[in-house]
Amino acid sequence: DAGITQSPRHKVTETGTPVTLRCHQTENHRYMYWYRQDPGHGLRLIHYSYGVKDTDKGEVSDGYSVSRSKTEDFLLTLESATSSQTSVYFCATSERRGGTDTQYFGPGTRLTVL
Amino acid sequence: QQQVKQSPQSLIVQKGGISIINCAYENTAFDYFPWYQQFPGKGPALLIAIRPDVSEKKEGRFTISFNKSAKQFSLHIMDSQPGDSATYFCAASPQTGANNLFFGTGTRLTVIP
């Protein structure tokens, strides 16, 4: 998994609670991404970062925020979790612009919102 | 709206057979087409990728065929093995603009011994 860890690996939470997922990389890659994976949808980009404190929205960013204060860490926050955010979340990194460079994925976090 | 359409959703192949997964796109700005392989409980991993200046790319038993005029590309797995059983995702990305990789919906491949 190219030195990418995600925590927690599993989480069950209740609707309306805040949730933060963490991605940590040891590759010193500039670009980092958060995806969600759902049956019938494949992987969809939530947010990405192109440097420390530089982030932008992906195609399904509503209800999510991100922060990147260090090169190695990228946090995904659900301010008030909803059942529709039950999903498997993957972090990815790339050395160069990820659309045309290899993206390396972490092991995923399975989030269940009750 | 799915930017990359992938079929079939699932595929069962006998050991030694050929597995074929197809993808189609509409956005002519796409010019990078990777395939990712995902085993249960793991994150996806890049398998092979192609750019539209070539019609075919082969790496071992895995081949991408690309038809630019039809806006279609496919993954062929020759001599399929039980260890190839996984979910395969095609994807596409534009050369410029937003930093987005658009994924297909995935194909679950099962290779029967």
PDB file of N, CA, C and O in Angstrom, chain A residues 28-68:
ATOM      1  N   ASN A  28       6.103  10.882   1.093  1.00  0.00           N
ATOM      2  CA  ASN A  28       6.375  12.284   0.774  1.00  0.00           C
ATOM      3  C   ASN A  28       5.753  12.704  -0.562  1.00  0.00           C
ATOM      4  O   ASN A  28       6.277  13.552  -1.277  1.00  0.00           O
ATOM      5  N   HIS A  29       4.593  12.094  -0.877  1.00  0.00           N
ATOM      6  CA  HIS A  29       3.886  12.463  -2.094  1.00  0.00           C
ATOM      7  C   HIS A  29       3.167  13.782  -1.906  1.00  0.00           C
ATOM      8  O   HIS A  29       2.596  14.061  -0.846  1.00  0.00           O
ATOM      9  N   ARG A  30       3.182  14.590  -2.959  1.00  0.00           N
ATOM     10  CA  ARG A  30       2.569  15.908  -2.878  1.00  0.00           C
ATOM     11  C   ARG A  30       1.042  15.838  -2.862  1.00  0.00           C
ATOM     12  O   ARG A  30       0.375  16.582  -2.163  1.00  0.00           O
ATOM     13  N   TYR A  31       0.487  14.912  -3.680  1.00  0.00           N
ATOM     14  CA  TYR A  31      -0.958  14.886  -3.855  1.00  0.00           C
ATOM     15  C   TYR A  31      -1.581  13.808  -2.968  1.00  0.00           C
ATOM     16  O   TYR A  31      -1.071  12.688  -2.856  1.00  0.00           O
ATOM     17  N   MET A  32      -2.708  14.157  -2.362  1.00  0.00           N
ATOM     18  CA  MET A  32      -3.466  13.183  -1.569  1.00  0.00           C
ATOM     19  C   MET A  32      -4.944  13.320  -1.885  1.00  0.00           C
ATOM     20  O   MET A  32      -5.417  14.413  -2.237  1.00  0.00           O
ATOM     21  N   TYR A  33      -5.668  12.203  -1.764  1.00  0.00           N
ATOM     22  CA  TYR A  33      -7.063  12.144  -2.197  1.00  0.00           C
ATOM     23  C   TYR A  33      -7.890  11.356  -1.184  1.00  0.00           C
ATOM     24  O   TYR A  33      -7.402  10.434  -0.543  1.00  0.00           O
ATOM     25  N   TRP A  34      -9.143  11.730  -1.107  1.00  0.00           N
ATOM     26  CA  TRP A  34     -10.129  10.922  -0.392  1.00  0.00           C
ATOM     27  C   TRP A  34     -11.215  10.504  -1.372  1.00  0.00           C
ATOM     28  O   TRP A  34     -11.796  11.332  -2.081  1.00  0.00           O
ATOM     29  N   TYR A  35     -11.473   9.180  -1.413  1.00  0.00           N
ATOM     30  CA  TYR A  35     -12.533   8.599  -2.224  1.00  0.00           C
ATOM     31  C   TYR A  35     -13.511   7.869  -1.316  1.00  0.00           C
ATOM     32  O   TYR A  35     -13.158   7.392  -0.250  1.00  0.00           O
ATOM     33  N   ARG A  36     -14.723   7.719  -1.817  1.00  0.00           N
ATOM     34  CA  ARG A  36     -15.640   6.788  -1.200  1.00  0.00           C
ATOM     35  C   ARG A  36     -15.996   5.720  -2.233  1.00  0.00           C
ATOM     36  O   ARG A  36     -16.072   6.004  -3.434  1.00  0.00           O
ATOM     37  N   GLN A  37     -16.182   4.491  -1.740  1.00  0.00           N
ATOM     38  CA  GLN A  37     -16.521   3.376  -2.619  1.00  0.00           C
ATOM     39  C   GLN A  37     -17.858   2.802  -2.214  1.00  0.00           C
ATOM     40  O   GLN A  37     -18.040   2.375  -1.063  1.00  0.00           O
ATOM     41  N   ASP A  38     -18.778   2.784  -3.158  1.00  0.00           N
ATOM     42  CA  ASP A  38     -20.117   2.272  -2.921  1.00  0.00           C
ATOM     43  C   ASP A  38     -20.503   1.330  -4.052  1.00  0.00           C
ATOM     44  O   ASP A  38     -20.153   1.579  -5.215  1.00  0.00           O
ATOM     45  N   PRO A  39     -21.228   0.270  -3.739  1.00  0.00           N
ATOM     46  CA  PRO A  39     -21.681  -0.651  -4.799  1.00  0.00           C
ATOM     47  C   PRO A  39     -22.454   0.090  -5.879  1.00  0.00           C
ATOM     48  O   PRO A  39     -23.304   0.923  -5.583  1.00  0.00           O
ATOM     49  N   GLY A  40     -22.132  -0.207  -7.122  1.00  0.00           N
ATOM     50  CA  GLY A  40     -22.836   0.425  -8.235  1.00  0.00           C
ATOM     51  C   GLY A  40     -22.314   1.801  -8.606  1.00  0.00           C
ATOM     52  O   GLY A  40     -22.783   2.398  -9.583  1.00  0.00           O
ATOM     53  N   HIS A  41     -21.345   2.299  -7.830  1.00  0.00           N
ATOM     54  CA  HIS A  41     -20.794   3.634  -8.118  1.00  0.00           C
ATOM     55  C   HIS A  41     -19.279   3.623  -8.317  1.00  0.00           C
ATOM     56  O   HIS A  41     -18.708   4.617  -8.742  1.00  0.00           O
ATOM     57  N   GLY A  42     -18.629   2.548  -8.018  1.00  0.00           N
ATOM     58  CA  GLY A  42     -17.176   2.542  -8.116  1.00  0.00           C
ATOM     59  C   GLY A  42     -16.580   3.439  -7.048  1.00  0.00           C
ATOM     60  O   GLY A  42     -17.092   3.540  -5.931  1.00  0.00           O
ATOM     61  N   LEU A  43     -15.509   4.121  -7.390  1.00  0.00           N
ATOM     62  CA  LEU A  43     -14.866   5.060  -6.473  1.00  0.00           C
ATOM     63  C   LEU A  43     -15.162   6.475  -6.950  1.00  0.00           C
ATOM     64  O   LEU A  43     -15.030   6.782  -8.136  1.00  0.00           O
ATOM     65  N   ARG A  44     -15.517   7.325  -6.022  1.00  0.00           N
ATOM     66  CA  ARG A  44     -15.810   8.714  -6.342  1.00  0.00           C
ATOM     67  C   ARG A  44     -14.969   9.628  -5.472  1.00  0.00           C
ATOM     68  O   ARG A  44     -14.880   9.435  -4.261  1.00  0.00           O
ATOM     69  N   LEU A  45     -14.403  10.638  -6.101  1.00  0.00           N
ATOM     70  CA  LEU A  45     -13.510  11.551  -5.406  1.00  0.00           C
ATOM     71  C   LEU A  45     -14.295  12.522  -4.532  1.00  0.00           C
ATOM     72  O   LEU A  45     -15.229  13.174  -4.995  1.00  0.00           O
ATOM     73  N   ILE A  46     -13.871  12.629  -3.277  1.00  0.00           N
ATOM     74  CA  ILE A  46     -14.538  13.536  -2.332  1.00  0.00           C
ATOM     75  C   ILE A  46     -13.807  14.880  -2.297  1.00  0.00           C
ATOM     76  O   ILE A  46     -14.387  15.943  -2.554  1.00  0.00           O
ATOM     77  N   HIS A  47     -12.549  14.825  -1.936  1.00  0.00           N
ATOM     78  CA  HIS A  47     -11.672  16.003  -1.894  1.00  0.00           C
ATOM     79  C   HIS A  47     -10.264  15.547  -2.230  1.00  0.00           C
ATOM     80  O   HIS A  47      -9.934  14.376  -2.078  1.00  0.00           O
ATOM     81  N   TYR A  48      -9.449  16.511  -2.642  1.00  0.00           N
ATOM     82  CA  TYR A  48      -8.048  16.193  -2.829  1.00  0.00           C
ATOM     83  C   TYR A  48      -7.181  17.366  -2.364  1.00  0.00           C
ATOM     84  O   TYR A  48      -7.690  18.476  -2.150  1.00  0.00           O
ATOM     85  N   SER A  49      -5.907  17.094  -2.209  1.00  0.00           N
ATOM     86  CA  SER A  49      -4.959  18.117  -1.773  1.00  0.00           C
ATOM     87  C   SER A  49      -3.754  18.090  -2.694  1.00  0.00           C
ATOM     88  O   SER A  49      -3.247  17.022  -3.048  1.00  0.00           O
ATOM     89  N   TYR A  50      -3.300  19.286  -3.077  1.00  0.00           N
ATOM     90  CA  TYR A  50      -2.126  19.392  -3.935  1.00  0.00           C
ATOM     91  C   TYR A  50      -0.955  20.026  -3.215  1.00  0.00           C
ATOM     92  O   TYR A  50      -0.002  20.498  -3.846  1.00  0.00           O
ATOM     93  N   GLY A  51      -1.040  20.059  -1.887  1.00  0.00           N
ATOM     94  CA  GLY A  51       0.049  20.559  -1.069  1.00  0.00           C
ATOM     95  C   GLY A  51      -0.490  20.891   0.308  1.00  0.00           C
ATOM     96  O   GLY A  51      -1.707  20.887   0.547  1.00  0.00           O
ATOM     97  N   VAL A  52       0.434  21.200   1.227  1.00  0.00           N
ATOM     98  CA  VAL A  52       0.015  21.553   2.579  1.00  0.00           C
ATOM     99  C   VAL A  52      -0.909  22.768   2.524  1.00  0.00           C
ATOM    100  O   VAL A  52      -0.589  23.783   1.894  1.00  0.00           O
ATOM    101  N   LYS A  53      -2.041  22.629   3.118  1.00  0.00           N
ATOM    102  CA  LYS A  53      -3.085  23.652   3.204  1.00  0.00           C
ATOM    103  C   LYS A  53      -3.733  23.982   1.867  1.00  0.00           C
ATOM    104  O   LYS A  53      -4.528  24.924   1.783  1.00  0.00           O
ATOM    105  N   ASP A  54      -3.425  23.224   0.822  1.00  0.00           N
ATOM    106  CA  ASP A  54      -4.038  23.421  -0.488  1.00  0.00           C
ATOM    107  C   ASP A  54      -4.954  22.250  -0.784  1.00  0.00           C
ATOM    108  O   ASP A  54      -4.480  21.127  -0.995  1.00  0.00           O
ATOM    109  N   THR A  55      -6.271  22.542  -0.800  1.00  0.00           N
ATOM    110  CA  THR A  55      -7.229  21.465  -1.043  1.00  0.00           C
ATOM    111  C   THR A  55      -8.280  21.944  -2.041  1.00  0.00           C
ATOM    112  O   THR A  55      -8.454  23.148  -2.260  1.00  0.00           O
ATOM    113  N   ASP A  56      -8.975  20.975  -2.625  1.00  0.00           N
ATOM    114  CA  ASP A  56     -10.048  21.313  -3.558  1.00  0.00           C
ATOM    115  C   ASP A  56     -11.091  20.219  -3.527  1.00  0.00           C
ATOM    116  O   ASP A  56     -10.835  19.104  -3.058  1.00  0.00           O
ATOM    117  N   LYS A  57     -12.290  20.575  -4.021  1.00  0.00           N
ATOM    118  CA  LYS A  57     -13.400  19.637  -3.979  1.00  0.00           C
ATOM    119  C   LYS A  57     -13.342  18.652  -5.125  1.00  0.00           C
ATOM    120  O   LYS A  57     -12.894  18.977  -6.224  1.00  0.00           O
ATOM    121  N   GLY A  58     -13.882  17.450  -4.843  1.00  0.00           N
ATOM    122  CA  GLY A  58     -14.094  16.462  -5.875  1.00  0.00           C
ATOM    123  C   GLY A  58     -15.552  16.426  -6.270  1.00  0.00           C
ATOM    124  O   GLY A  58     -16.296  17.376  -6.042  1.00  0.00           O
ATOM    125  N   GLU A  59     -15.959  15.292  -6.830  1.00  0.00           N
ATOM    126  CA  GLU A  59     -17.320  15.239  -7.373  1.00  0.00           C
ATOM    127  C   GLU A  59     -18.407  15.002  -6.324  1.00  0.00           C
ATOM    128  O   GLU A  59     -19.571  15.281  -6.583  1.00  0.00           O
ATOM    129  N   VAL A  60     -18.056  14.526  -5.129  1.00  0.00           N
ATOM    130  CA  VAL A  60     -19.069  14.267  -4.088  1.00  0.00           C
ATOM    131  C   VAL A  60     -18.633  14.882  -2.765  1.00  0.00           C
ATOM    132  O   VAL A  60     -18.539  14.208  -1.740  1.00  0.00           O
ATOM    133  N   SER A  61     -18.389  16.182  -2.740  1.00  0.00           N
ATOM    134  CA  SER A  61     -17.812  16.839  -1.571  1.00  0.00           C
ATOM    135  C   SER A  61     -18.834  17.317  -0.534  1.00  0.00           C
ATOM    136  O   SER A  61     -18.451  17.633   0.606  1.00  0.00           O
ATOM    137  N   ASP A  62     -20.104  17.369  -0.885  1.00  0.00           N
ATOM    138  CA  ASP A  62     -21.099  17.881   0.062  1.00  0.00           C
ATOM    139  C   ASP A  62     -21.124  17.047   1.336  1.00  0.00           C
ATOM    140  O   ASP A  62     -21.232  15.823   1.300  1.00  0.00           O
ATOM    141  N   GLY A  63     -21.057  17.737   2.495  1.00  0.00           N
ATOM    142  CA  GLY A  63     -21.103  17.052   3.780  1.00  0.00           C
ATOM    143  C   GLY A  63     -19.744  16.641   4.309  1.00  0.00           C
ATOM    144  O   GLY A  63     -19.653  16.075   5.401  1.00  0.00           O
ATOM    145  N   TYR A  64     -18.695  16.934   3.546  1.00  0.00           N
ATOM    146  CA  TYR A  64     -17.329  16.564   3.933  1.00  0.00           C
ATOM    147  C   TYR A  64     -16.425  17.796   3.933  1.00  0.00           C
ATOM    148  O   TYR A  64     -16.589  18.699   3.119  1.00  0.00           O
ATOM    149  N   SER A  65     -15.457  17.782   4.828  1.00  0.00           N
ATOM    150  CA  SER A  65     -14.397  18.780   4.793  1.00  0.00           C
ATOM    151  C   SER A  65     -13.068  18.068   5.006  1.00  0.00           C
ATOM    152  O   SER A  65     -13.037  16.934   5.504  1.00  0.00           O
ATOM    153  N   VAL A  66     -11.988  18.721   4.599  1.00  0.00           N
ATOM    154  CA  VAL A  66     -10.663  18.116   4.726  1.00  0.00           C
ATOM    155  C   VAL A  66      -9.684  19.147   5.266  1.00  0.00           C
ATOM    156  O   VAL A  66      -9.929  20.355   5.205  1.00  0.00           O
ATOM    157  N   SER A  67      -8.587  18.622   5.777  1.00  0.00           N
ATOM    158  CA  SER A  67      -7.498  19.503   6.192  1.00  0.00           C
ATOM    159  C   SER A  67      -6.176  18.785   6.000  1.00  0.00           C
ATOM    160  O   SER A  67      -6.087  17.559   6.149  1.00  0.00           O
ATOM    161  N   ARG A  68      -5.164  19.583   5.678  1.00  0.00           N
ATOM    162  CA  ARG A  68      -3.824  19.032   5.502  1.00  0.00           C
ATOM    163  C   ARG A  68      -2.830  20.041   6.051  1.00  0.00           C
ATOM    164  O   ARG A  68      -2.488  21.008   5.395  1.00  0.00           O
TER     165      ARG A  68
END
